[in-house]
XYZ file of C-alpha atoms in Angstrom:
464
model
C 17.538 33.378 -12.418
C 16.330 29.824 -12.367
C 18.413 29.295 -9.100
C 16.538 31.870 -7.696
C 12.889 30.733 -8.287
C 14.129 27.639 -6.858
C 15.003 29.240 -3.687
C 12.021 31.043 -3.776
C 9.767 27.826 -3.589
C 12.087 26.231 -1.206
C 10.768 29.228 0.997
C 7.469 29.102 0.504
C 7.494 25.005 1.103
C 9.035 25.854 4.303
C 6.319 28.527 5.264
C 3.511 25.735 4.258
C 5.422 23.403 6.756
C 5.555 26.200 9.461
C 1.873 26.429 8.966
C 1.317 22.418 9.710
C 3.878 22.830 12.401
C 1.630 25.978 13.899
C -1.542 23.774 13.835
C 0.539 21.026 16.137
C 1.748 23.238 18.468
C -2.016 24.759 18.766
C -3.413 20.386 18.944
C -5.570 20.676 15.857
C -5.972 17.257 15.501
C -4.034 14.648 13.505
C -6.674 14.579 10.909
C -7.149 17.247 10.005
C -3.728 18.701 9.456
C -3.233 15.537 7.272
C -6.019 16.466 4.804
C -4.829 20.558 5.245
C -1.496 19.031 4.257
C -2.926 17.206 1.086
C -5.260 20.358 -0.041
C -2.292 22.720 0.160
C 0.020 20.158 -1.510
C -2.040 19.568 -4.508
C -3.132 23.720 -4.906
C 0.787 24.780 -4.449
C 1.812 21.512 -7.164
C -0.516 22.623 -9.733
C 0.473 26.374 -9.304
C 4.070 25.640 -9.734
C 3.098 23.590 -12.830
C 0.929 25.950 -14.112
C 3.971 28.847 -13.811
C 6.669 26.664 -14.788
C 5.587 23.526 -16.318
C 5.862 20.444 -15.634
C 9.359 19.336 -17.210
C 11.009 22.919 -16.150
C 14.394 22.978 -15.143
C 12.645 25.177 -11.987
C 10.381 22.846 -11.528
C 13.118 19.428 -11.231
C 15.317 21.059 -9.040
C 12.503 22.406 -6.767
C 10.825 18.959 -6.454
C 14.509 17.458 -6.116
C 14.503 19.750 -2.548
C 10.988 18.619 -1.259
C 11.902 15.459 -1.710
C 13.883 15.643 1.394
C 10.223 16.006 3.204
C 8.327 13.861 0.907
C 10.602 10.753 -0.304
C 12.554 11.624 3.181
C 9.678 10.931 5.279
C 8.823 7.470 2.874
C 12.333 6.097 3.558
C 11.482 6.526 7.143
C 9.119 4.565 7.118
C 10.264 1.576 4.606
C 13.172 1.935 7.044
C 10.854 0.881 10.122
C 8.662 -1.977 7.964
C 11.046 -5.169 7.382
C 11.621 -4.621 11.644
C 8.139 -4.136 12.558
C 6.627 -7.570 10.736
C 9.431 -9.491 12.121
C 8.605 -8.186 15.318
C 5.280 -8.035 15.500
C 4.541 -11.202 14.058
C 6.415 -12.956 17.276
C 4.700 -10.461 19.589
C 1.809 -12.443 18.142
C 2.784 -15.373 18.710
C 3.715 -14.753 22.296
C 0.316 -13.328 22.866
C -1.681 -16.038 24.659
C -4.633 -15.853 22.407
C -2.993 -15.929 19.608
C -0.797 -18.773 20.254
C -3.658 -20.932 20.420
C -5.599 -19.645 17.303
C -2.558 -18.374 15.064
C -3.871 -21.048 12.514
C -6.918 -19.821 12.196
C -6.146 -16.364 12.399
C -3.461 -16.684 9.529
C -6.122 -18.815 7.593
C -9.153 -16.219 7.973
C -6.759 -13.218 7.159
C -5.001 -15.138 3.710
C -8.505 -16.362 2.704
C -10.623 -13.123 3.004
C -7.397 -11.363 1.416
C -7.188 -14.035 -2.027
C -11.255 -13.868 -1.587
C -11.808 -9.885 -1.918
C -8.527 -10.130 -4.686
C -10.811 -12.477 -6.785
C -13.783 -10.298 -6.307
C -11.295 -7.361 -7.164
C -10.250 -9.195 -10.930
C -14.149 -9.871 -11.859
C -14.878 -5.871 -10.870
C -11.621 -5.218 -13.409
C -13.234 -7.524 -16.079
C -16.388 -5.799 -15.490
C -15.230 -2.119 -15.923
C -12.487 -2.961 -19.060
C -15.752 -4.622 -20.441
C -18.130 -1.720 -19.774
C -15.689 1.069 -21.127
C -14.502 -1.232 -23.928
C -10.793 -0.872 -23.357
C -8.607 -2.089 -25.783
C -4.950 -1.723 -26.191
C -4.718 -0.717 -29.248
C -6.147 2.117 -29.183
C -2.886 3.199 -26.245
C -0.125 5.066 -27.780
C 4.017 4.269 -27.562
C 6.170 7.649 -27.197
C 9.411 7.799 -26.188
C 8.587 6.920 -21.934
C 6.433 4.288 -22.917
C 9.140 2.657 -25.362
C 11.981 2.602 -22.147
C 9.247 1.232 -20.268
C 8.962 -1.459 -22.482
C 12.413 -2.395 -22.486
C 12.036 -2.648 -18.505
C 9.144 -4.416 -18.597
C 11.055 -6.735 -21.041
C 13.581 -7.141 -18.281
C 11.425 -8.016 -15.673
C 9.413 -10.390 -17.861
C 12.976 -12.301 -18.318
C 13.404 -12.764 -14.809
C 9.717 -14.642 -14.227
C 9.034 -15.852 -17.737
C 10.668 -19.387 -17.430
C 9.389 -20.349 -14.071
C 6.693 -22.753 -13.019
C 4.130 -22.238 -10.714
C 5.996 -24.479 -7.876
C 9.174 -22.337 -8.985
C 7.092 -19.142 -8.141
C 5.954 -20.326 -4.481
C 9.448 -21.505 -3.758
C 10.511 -17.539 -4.496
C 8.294 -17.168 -1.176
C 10.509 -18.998 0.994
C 12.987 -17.280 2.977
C 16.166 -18.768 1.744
C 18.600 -16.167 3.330
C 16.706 -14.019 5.882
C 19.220 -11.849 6.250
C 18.921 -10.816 2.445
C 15.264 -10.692 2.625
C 15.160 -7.945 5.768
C 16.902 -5.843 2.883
C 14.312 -6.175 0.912
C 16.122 -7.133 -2.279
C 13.284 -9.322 -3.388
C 10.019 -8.462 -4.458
C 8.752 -11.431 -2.315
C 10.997 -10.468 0.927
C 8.262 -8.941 2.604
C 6.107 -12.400 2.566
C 9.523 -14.341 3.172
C 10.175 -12.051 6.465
C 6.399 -13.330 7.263
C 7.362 -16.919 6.791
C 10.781 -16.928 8.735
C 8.798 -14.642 11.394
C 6.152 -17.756 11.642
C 9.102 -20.217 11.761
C 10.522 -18.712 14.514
C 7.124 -17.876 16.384
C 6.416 -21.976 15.989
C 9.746 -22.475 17.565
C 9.084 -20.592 20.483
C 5.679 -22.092 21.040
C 7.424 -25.263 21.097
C 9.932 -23.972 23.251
C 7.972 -22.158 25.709
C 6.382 -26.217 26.426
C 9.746 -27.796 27.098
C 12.047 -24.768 28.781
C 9.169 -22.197 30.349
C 12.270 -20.179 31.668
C 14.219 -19.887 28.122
C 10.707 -18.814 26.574
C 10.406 -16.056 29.252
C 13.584 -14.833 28.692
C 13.214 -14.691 24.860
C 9.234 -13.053 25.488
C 10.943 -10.426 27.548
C 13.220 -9.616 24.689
C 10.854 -9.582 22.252
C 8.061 -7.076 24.356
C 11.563 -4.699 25.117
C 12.216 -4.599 21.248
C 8.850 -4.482 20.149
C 8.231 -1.527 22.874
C 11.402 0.551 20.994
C 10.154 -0.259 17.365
C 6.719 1.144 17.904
C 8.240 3.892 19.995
C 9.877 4.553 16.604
C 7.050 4.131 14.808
C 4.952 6.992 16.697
C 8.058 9.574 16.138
C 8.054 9.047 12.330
C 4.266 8.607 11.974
C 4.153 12.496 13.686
C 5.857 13.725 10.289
C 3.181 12.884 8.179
C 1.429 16.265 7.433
C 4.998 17.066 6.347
C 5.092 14.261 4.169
C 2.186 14.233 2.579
C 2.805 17.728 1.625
C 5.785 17.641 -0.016
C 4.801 14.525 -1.873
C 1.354 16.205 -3.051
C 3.239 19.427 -3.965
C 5.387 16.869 -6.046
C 2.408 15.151 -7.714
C 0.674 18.591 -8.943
C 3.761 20.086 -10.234
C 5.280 16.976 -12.284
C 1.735 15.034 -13.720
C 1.787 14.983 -17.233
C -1.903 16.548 -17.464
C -1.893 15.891 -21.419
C -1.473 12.221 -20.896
C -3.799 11.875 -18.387
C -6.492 13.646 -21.116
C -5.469 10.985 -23.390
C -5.996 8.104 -21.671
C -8.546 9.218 -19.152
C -11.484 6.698 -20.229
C -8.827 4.067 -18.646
C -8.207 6.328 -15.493
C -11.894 6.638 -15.502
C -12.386 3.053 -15.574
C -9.602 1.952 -12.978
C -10.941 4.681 -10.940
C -14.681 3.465 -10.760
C -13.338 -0.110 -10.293
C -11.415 0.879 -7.246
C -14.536 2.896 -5.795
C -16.479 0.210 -6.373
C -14.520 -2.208 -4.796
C -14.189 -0.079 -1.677
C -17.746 -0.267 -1.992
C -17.762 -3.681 -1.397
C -15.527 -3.754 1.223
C -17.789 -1.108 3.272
C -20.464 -3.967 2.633
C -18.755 -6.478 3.810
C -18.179 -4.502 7.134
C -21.526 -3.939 6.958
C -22.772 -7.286 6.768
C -20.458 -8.166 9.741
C -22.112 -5.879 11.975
C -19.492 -2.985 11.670
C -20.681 0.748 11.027
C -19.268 1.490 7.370
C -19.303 5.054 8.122
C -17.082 5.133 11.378
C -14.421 2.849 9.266
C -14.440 5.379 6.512
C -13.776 8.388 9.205
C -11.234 6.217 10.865
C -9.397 4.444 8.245
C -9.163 8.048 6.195
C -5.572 9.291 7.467
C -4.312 6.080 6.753
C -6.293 5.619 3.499
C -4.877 9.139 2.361
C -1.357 8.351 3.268
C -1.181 5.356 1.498
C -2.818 7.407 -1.709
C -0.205 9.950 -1.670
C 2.653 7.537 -0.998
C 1.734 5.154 -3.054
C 3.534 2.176 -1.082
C 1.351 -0.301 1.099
C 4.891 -1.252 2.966
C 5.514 2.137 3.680
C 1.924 3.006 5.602
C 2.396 -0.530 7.063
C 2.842 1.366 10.735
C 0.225 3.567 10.426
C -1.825 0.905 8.979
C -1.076 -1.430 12.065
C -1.326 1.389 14.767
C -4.690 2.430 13.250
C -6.350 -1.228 13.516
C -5.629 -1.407 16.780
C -6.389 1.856 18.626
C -8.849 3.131 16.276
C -10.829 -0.041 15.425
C -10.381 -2.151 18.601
C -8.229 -5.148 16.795
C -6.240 -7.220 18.594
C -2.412 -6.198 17.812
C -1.584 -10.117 17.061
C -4.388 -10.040 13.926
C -3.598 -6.620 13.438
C -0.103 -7.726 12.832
C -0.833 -10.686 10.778
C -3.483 -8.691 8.359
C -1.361 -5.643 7.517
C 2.030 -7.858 6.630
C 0.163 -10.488 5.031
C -1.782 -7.576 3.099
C 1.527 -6.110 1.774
C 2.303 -9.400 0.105
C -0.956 -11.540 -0.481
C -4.190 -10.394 -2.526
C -3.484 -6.839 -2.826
C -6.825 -5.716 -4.246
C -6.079 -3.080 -6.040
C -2.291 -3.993 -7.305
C -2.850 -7.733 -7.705
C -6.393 -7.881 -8.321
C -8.103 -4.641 -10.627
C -4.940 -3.967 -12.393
C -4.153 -6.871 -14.175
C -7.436 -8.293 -15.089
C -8.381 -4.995 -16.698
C -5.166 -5.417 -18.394
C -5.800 -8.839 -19.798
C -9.485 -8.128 -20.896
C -7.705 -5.219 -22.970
C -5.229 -7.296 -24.901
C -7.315 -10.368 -25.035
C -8.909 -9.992 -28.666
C -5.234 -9.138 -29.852
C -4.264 -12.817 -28.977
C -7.535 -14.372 -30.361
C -9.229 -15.029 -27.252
C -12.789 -13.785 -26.881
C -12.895 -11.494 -23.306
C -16.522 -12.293 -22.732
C -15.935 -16.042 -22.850
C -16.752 -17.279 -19.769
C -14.057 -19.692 -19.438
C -11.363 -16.715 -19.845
C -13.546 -15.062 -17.473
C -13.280 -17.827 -14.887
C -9.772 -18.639 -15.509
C -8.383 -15.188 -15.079
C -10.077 -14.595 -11.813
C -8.565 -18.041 -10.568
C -4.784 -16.873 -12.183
C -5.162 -13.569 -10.526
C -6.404 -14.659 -6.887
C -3.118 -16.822 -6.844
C -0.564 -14.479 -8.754
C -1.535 -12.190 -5.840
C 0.327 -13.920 -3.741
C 4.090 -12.119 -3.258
C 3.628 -9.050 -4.729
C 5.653 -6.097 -3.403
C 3.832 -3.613 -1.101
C 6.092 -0.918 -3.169
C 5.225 1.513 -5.746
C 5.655 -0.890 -9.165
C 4.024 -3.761 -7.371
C 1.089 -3.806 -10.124
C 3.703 -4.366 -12.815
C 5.140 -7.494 -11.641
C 1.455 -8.492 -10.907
C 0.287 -7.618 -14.061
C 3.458 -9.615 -15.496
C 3.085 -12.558 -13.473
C -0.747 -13.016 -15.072
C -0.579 -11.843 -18.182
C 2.206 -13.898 -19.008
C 0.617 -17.148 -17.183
C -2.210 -16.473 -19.688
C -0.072 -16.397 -22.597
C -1.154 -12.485 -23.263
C 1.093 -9.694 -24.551
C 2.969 -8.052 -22.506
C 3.970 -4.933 -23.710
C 0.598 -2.827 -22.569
C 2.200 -3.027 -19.226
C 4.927 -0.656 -20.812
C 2.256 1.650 -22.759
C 0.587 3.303 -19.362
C 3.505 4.490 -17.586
C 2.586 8.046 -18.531
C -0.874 7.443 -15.911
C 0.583 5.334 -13.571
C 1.538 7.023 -10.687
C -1.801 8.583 -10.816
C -3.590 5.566 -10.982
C -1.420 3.480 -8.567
C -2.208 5.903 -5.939
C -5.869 4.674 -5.958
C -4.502 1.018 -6.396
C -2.357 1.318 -3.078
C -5.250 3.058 -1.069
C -7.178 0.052 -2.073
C -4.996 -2.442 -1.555
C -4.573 -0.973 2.952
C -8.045 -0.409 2.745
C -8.283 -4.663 2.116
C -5.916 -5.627 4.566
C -7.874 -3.387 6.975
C -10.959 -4.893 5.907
C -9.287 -8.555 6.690
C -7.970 -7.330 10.031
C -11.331 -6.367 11.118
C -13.202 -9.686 9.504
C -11.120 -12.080 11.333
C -11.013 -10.233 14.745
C -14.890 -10.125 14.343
C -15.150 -13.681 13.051
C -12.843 -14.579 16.084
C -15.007 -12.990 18.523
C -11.521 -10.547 19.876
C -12.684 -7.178 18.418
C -13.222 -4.431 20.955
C -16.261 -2.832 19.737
C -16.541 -0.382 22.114
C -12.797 0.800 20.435
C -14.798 0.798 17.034
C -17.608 2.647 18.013
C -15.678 5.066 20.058
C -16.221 8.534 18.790
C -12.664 9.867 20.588
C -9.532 9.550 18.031
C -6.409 7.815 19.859
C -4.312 9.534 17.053
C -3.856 12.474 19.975
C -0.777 10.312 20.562
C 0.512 11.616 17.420
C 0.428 15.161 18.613
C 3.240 16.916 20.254
C-alpha cells in the first residue's frame, strides 16, 4: 500500500513540474515561475505532512524520489562553482580595468564584507539581548544528543589551533584537493591560487605579450563554455526549487519549531533587520532599494530554499551583472569572496546570538561592554573561511565560541530548527555579497546604472 502512495506523489510531483514546464513553453517569465514553484512546493510539502506525517515511511521514500529534482539540481550547481571562481577570477584579471585596480577592488569587496559581518554580530547581540535567550532553557532529545557528538568532532579538529594556524588553513596547499572541495576553506583557497595565478599573468602579459594572448584566449574560450553551462543548469530552477520546497513542508518538525520559536523569532528579525541595513546602505550610495529587492529576489529565494551560498554562486554572479549593471571582474570577486569571507548571516548573526546565550553559563556578564566589543571583533575575523555550504554556521559558530572560551554544546541543541533557520542565514549571507558587489562597482565609478535602473529583466535568457 505504502509503495503505492509513493507512486502516487511521484505523479503528482511530475504533474506540478509539467505545470512549470507549461509556463516556459508559454515565456511566463523567469520570476515568476520561480516564486509559482516555491508557493506550490511549500502547499504540496505541508499537505503530504499533514496526510502522512512527517517521519512516515510514505513520506521518506517520496522525498527520497524528489530529491532527484531538488538535491539533483543543487549538485548541479556545486558541480559548476569550484570551475566558475577559478575562472572567473582570471577573466578578471585579464580584464583591462581590473588589472589595474584588482587591489582595490579585492580590498573594497573584503572590507565592506568583514564591515556588514561586524554590523551583522552587534544586530545578533542585540536581538539574543532583547528576547533574553538563554541556553538553558533549550532542550537535548535524542537528534540533539548525536549532534553533539558531531559537534564534538568538529570542535577536535579546530580546538588546538592558533589564530596564525587558522589563516594558514586558507592557503591553497594542494589546489588540486581544494577544487574538490574537501576543505571547508577550499572555496577561499581556490580564490587565493586563482589570484596567484591572475598576478602571474599580469606579470607575464609585461615580459611575453604573445604568451599572455595565447593564455587570455584560453581563458575567454573556457570561461565562454562554463557560463554556457551555467545558463543550462540555472534554467532548472523552478524545478528545483520545487522539489526542495515540497521537501521542506513535508519533513519540518513543526513541534520543534513551536518549541523554540522565540529563537526562530529572534534569528528571524535579526536577519530582516540586517537586510534592512543593507537596503540602506544601497540607499545611501545612490542605488534604488526597491529595484534591488525586485531584482535580487530569484536569487535571494534560491539561495533560501537551497540553503547553500556556493551553490547560487552562478545565479548570484549572472544576476550582478545583467540585472544590476556590475562589472563581471567585481562581480566575480564579490560573490567568491562572499562564499568564504563575512558571511552575514552564517558568520556574523548566528554565532554572536549564540555566545550572548551561553555567556552567563560561563560567568561572563553579556551586557558588558567589553564582551560586547570583543565578540564583534572575534566574529568579523572568524568570518573569514567559512564554507558557502549548508553547516557553514556551525563551524562559524565553533570557531567563536570556542575562541571565547564559551560552551560549545548549544551548537548541538538547535539542530531540530536549523534548516529552517539557515535558510534565512544563507539568503542573507548572497544578499551581502550582492550588496559588496554593488558598493565597490559604485565606489569604483564602473557600475552601469542605466543596467540598474532598467525596468526590462535579462533573465529572458533563462527561458527556452
Amino acid at each position: 500500500m505504502s509503495t503505492f502512495l509513493v507512486i502516487v506523489n511521484i505523479v503528482i510531483m511530475l504533474l506540478l513540474i509539467s505545470v512549470l514546464f507549461y509556463m516556459q513553453r508559454k515565456h511566463v517569465s523567469f520570476s515568476k515561475r520561480v516564486f509559482t514553484a516555491l508557493g506550490i512546493g511549500i502547499v504540496f510539502g505541508l499537505i503530504l505532512q499533514f496526510i502522512y506525517g512527517p517521519t512516515s515511511n510514505v513520506i521518506v521514500h517520496s522525498v527520497d524520489w524528489f530529491n532527484i529534482a531538488g538535491y539533483g539540481y543543487v549538485k548541479l550547481l556545486q558541480m559548476i562553482v569550484m570551475p566558475l571562481v577559478f575562472i572567473s577570477i582570471l577573466v578578471a584579471f585579464i580584464k583591462t580595468k581590473l588589472s589595474k585596480n584588482a587591489g582595490k577592488v579585492g580590498g573594497l569587496v573584503i572590507g565592506t564584507l568583514l564591515v556588514t559581518t561586524a554590523i551583522a554580530a552587534a544586530i545578533g547581540i542585540a536581538s539574543a539581548l532583547s528576547f533574553h535567550l538563554q541556553g538553558i532553557e533549550l532542550h537535548k532529545g535524542d537528534a540533539e544528543t548525536l549532534q553533539l557528538q558531531t559537534v564534538n568532532q568538529k570542535l577536535d579538529s579546530i580546538q588546538n589551533m592558533t589564530a596564525p594556524q587558522k589563516i594558514l588553513e586558507l592557503l591553497p596547499g594542494n589546489p588540486f584537493l581544494d577544487f574538490t572541495g574537501a576543505r571547508p576553506t577550499s572555496t577561499i583557497a581556490v580564490v587565493i591560487f586563482s589570484v596567484i595565478i591572475g598576478i602571474a599573468f599580469l606579470g607575464v602579459k609585461r615580459k611575453s605579450p604573445e604568451q599572455a594572448e595565447l593564455f587570455a584566449k584560453i581563458v575567454d574560450s573556457l570561461y565562454a563554455i562554463v557560463m554556457r553551462v551555467v545558463t543550462l543548469v540555472l534554467r532548472l530552477t523552478p524545478y528545483g526549487i520545487l522539489a526542495l520546497m515540497t521537501k521542506i513542508g513535508a519533513t519540518s518538525d513543526l513541534n520543534a519549531i513551536w518549541k523554540l520559536g522565540k529563537f526562530v523569532v529572534a534569528s528571524y528579525i535579526a536577519l530582516i533587520v540586517m537586510f534592512i541595513i543593507h537596503l540602506l546602505i544601497l540607499s545611501l550610495s545612490g542605488l534604488s532599494p526597491l529595484t534591488y529587492v525586485k531584482k535580487a529576489l530569484p536569487v535571494l529565494t534560491f539561495a533560501f530554499t537551497s540553503r547553500t551560498s556556493a551553490g547560487t554562486l552562478p545565479l548570484n554572479v549572472s544576476t550582478q551583472t545583467k540585472e544590476f549593471g556590475v562589472p563581471e571582474g567585481i562581480a566575480n570577486f564579490a560573490g567568491s569572496f562572499g562564499l568564504s569571507i563575512g558571511q552575514n548571516g552564517c558568520a556574523g548573526i548566528y554565532p554572536a546570538m549564540l555566545a550572548v546565550m551561553v555567556a552567563p553559563s560561563a560567568g561572563i556578564d553579556p551586557l558588558s561592554p567589553s564582551f560586547i566589543l570583543t565578540l564583534i571583533v572575534v566574529v568579523a575575523l572568524s568570518s573569514l573561511g567559512v564554507a558557502g555550504v549548508g553547516g557553514g554556521a556551525t563551524f562559524a559558530a565553533l570557531i567563536v565560541l570556542s575562541t571565547m572560551n564559551l560552551p560549545v554544546a548549544i551548537v548541538g541543541l538547535l539542530v531540530s530548527i536549523e534548516p529552517l533557520i539557515d535558510m534565512g542565514r544563507t539568503a542573507l549571507n548572497v544578499s551581502g555579497s550582492m550588496t559588496a558587489g554593488l558598493l565597490t562597482s559604485k565606489v569604483t565609478k564602473e557600475l552601469d546604472t542605466t543596467v540598474y535602473s532598467s525596468q526590462a529583466s535579462s533573465q529572458q535568457q533563462l527561458e527556452a
